[in-house]
Tab-separated table of C-alpha atoms in Angstrom:
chain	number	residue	atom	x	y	z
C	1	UNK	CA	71.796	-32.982	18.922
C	2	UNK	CA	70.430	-36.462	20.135
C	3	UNK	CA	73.211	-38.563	21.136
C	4	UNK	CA	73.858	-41.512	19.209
C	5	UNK	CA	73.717	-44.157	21.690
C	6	UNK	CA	75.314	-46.636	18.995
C	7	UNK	CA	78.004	-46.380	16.384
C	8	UNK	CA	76.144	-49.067	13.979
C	9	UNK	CA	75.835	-49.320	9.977
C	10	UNK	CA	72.167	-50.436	8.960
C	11	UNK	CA	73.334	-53.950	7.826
C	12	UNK	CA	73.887	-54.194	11.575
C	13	UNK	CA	70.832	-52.850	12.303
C	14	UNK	CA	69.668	-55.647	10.164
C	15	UNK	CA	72.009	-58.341	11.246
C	16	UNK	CA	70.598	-57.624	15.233
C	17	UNK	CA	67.262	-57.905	14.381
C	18	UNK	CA	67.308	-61.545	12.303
C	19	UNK	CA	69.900	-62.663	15.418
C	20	UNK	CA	67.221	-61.847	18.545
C	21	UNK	CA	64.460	-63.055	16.165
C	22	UNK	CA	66.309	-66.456	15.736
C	23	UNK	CA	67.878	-66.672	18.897
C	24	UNK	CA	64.108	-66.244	20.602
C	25	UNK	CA	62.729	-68.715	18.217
C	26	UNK	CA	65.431	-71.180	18.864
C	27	UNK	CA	65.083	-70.887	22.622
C	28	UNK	CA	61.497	-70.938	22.382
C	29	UNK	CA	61.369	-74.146	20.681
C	30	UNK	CA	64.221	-75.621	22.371
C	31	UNK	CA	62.594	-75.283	25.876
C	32	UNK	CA	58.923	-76.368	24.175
C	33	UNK	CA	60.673	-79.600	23.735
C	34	UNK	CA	62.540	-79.589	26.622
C	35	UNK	CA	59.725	-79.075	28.488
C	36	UNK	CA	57.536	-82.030	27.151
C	37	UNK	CA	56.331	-80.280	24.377
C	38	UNK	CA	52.101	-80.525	23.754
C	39	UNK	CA	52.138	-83.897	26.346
C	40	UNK	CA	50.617	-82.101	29.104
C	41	UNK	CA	46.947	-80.492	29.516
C	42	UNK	CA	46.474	-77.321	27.846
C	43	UNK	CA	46.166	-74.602	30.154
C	44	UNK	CA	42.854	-72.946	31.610
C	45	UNK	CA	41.406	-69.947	29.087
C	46	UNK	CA	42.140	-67.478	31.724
C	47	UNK	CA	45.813	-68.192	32.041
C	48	UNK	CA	46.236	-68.181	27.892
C	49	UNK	CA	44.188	-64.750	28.066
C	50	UNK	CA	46.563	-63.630	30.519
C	51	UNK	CA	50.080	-64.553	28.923
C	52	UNK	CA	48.740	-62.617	25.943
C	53	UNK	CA	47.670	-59.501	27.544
C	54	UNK	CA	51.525	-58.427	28.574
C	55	UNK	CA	52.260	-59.126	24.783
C	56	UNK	CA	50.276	-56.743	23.978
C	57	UNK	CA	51.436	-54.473	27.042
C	58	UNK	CA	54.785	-54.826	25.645
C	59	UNK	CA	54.011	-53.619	21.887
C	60	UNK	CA	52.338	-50.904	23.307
C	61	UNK	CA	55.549	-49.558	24.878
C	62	UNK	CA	57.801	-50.371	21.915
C	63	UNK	CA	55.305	-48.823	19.473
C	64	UNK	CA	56.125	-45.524	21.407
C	65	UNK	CA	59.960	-45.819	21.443
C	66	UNK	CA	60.306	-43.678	18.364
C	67	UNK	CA	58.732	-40.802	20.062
C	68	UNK	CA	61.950	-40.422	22.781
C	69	UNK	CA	63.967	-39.203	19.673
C	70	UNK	CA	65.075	-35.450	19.665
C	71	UNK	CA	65.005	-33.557	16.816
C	72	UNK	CA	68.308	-33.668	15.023
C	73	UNK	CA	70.036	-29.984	14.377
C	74	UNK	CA	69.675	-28.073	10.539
C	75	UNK	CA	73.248	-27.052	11.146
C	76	UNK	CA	75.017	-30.238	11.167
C	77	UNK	CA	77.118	-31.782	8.542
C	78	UNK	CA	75.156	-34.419	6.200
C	79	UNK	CA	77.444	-37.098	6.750
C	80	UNK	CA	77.080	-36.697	10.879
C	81	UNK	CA	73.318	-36.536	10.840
C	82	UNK	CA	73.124	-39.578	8.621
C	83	UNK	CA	75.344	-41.545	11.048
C	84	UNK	CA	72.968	-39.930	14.166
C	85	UNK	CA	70.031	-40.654	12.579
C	86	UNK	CA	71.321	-44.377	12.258
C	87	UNK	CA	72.656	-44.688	15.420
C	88	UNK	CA	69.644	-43.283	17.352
C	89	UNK	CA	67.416	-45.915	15.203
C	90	UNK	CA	69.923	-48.857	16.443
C	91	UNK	CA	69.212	-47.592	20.040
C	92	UNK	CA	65.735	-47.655	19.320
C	93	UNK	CA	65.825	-50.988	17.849
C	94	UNK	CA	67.733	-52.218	21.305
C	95	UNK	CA	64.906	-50.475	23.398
C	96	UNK	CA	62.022	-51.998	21.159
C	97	UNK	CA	63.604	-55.513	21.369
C	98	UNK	CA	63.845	-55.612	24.931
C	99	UNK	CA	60.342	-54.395	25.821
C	100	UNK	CA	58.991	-57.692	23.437
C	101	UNK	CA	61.423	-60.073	24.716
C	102	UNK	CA	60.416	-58.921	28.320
C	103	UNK	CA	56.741	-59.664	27.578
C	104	UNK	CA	58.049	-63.518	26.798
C	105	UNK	CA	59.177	-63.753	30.447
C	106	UNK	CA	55.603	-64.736	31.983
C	107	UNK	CA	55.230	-67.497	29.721
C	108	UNK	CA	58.749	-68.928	30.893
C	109	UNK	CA	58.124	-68.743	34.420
C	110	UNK	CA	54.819	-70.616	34.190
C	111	UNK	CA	56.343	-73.256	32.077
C	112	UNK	CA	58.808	-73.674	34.652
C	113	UNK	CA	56.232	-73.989	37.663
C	114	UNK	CA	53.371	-75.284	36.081
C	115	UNK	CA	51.909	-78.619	35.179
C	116	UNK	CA	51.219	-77.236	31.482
C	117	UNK	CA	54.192	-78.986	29.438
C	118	UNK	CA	55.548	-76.450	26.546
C	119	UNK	CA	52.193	-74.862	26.280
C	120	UNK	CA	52.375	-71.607	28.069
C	121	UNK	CA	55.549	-71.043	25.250
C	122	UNK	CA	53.170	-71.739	22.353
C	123	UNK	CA	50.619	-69.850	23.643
C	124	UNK	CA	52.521	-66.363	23.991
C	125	UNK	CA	55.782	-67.321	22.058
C	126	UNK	CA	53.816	-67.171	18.547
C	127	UNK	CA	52.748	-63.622	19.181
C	128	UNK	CA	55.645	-62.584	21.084
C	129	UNK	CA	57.693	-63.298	18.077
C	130	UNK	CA	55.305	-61.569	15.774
C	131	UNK	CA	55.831	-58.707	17.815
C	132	UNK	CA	59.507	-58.914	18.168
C	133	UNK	CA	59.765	-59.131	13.967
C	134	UNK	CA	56.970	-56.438	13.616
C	135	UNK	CA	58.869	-53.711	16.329
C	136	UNK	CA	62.411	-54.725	15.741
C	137	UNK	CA	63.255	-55.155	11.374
C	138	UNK	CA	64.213	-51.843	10.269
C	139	UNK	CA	60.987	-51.938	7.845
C	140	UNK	CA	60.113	-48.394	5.658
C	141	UNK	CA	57.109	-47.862	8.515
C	142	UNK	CA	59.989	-48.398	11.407
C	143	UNK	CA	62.192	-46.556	9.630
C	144	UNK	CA	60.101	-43.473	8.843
C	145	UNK	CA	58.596	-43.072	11.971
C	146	UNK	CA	61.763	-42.268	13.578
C	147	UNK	CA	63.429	-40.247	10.788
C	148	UNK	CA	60.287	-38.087	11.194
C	149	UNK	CA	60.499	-37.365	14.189
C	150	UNK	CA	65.070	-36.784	13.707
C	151	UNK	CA	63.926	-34.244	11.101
C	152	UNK	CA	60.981	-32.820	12.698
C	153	UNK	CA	63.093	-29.437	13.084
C	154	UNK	CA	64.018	-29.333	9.343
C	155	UNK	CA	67.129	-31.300	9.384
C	156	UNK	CA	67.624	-34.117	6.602
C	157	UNK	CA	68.917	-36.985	8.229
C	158	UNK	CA	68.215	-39.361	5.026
C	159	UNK	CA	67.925	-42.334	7.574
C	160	UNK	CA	65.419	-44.100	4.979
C	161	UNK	CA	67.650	-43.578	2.020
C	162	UNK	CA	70.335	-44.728	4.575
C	163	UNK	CA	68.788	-48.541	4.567
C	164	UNK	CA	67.419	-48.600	1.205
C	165	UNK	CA	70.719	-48.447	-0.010
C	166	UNK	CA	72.823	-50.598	2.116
């Protein structure tokens, strides 16, 4: 049986993801301004191509987190596997948010040493947040991607039924 790296509920799940999502956005914008906002020259096309590109680097990796989960056992009791499945989808969540957020770091780092003003966090802060709500809210797709592969071995971890009803 996959270890449940987390002992979370899926209103936590929940809770988590609207937290990072507003605590990016809110840091985002807060160092946009801090940083002089749209004042200074926007930056080459090359540089804008390439804070997008580990964006997409980044999804790419999260998109695959569901994969690392083990079948769940048919012999367990219900109630465990439900609170498994749940827990190994919180871990995922964790994993999933912190390939995104590290994507956003490029984009920070030229803000800090370049001449561009808030611009490099426009440029890969509206995707990078699209990502980081697409990979991380415990959506049915999200959801069902990793109670397929939990029950892949004929278990029934009922980790969809799990959020639908909290």
């Amino acid at each position: 049986m996959p270890s449940a790296e987390y002992d979370a509920t899926p209103k936590e799940v929940r809770n988590f993801a609207l937290l990072q999502i507003g605590l990016v956005g809110g840091f985002l914008v807060l160092l946009f301004f801090m940083f002089g906002g749209s004042d200074a020259d926007y930056p080459p096309a090359w540089l804008a191509v390439a804070l997008v590109v580990p964006i997409a680097i980044g999804a790419f990796f999260a998109e695959r987190v569901w994969l690392t989960a083990s079948p769940l056992p048919v012999d367990a009791p219900p109630h465990d596997l439900r609170n498994e499945a749940v827990g190994v989808f919180a871990a995922q969540t964790v994993r999933k948010f912190f390939y995104c957020f590290a994507t956003l770091l490029p984009a920070g780092v030229v803000t800090f040493v370049g001449d561009y003003g808030g611009w490099p966090l426009v440029i890969a802060g509206f995707p990078g947040l699209a990502v980081i709500g697409w990979e991380t809210w415990p959506s049915l797709r999200n959801i069902s991607m990793t109670a397929a592969m939990l029950d892949s071995q004929g278990a029934e971890s009922h980790l969809v039924e799990s959020f639908l009803e909290a």
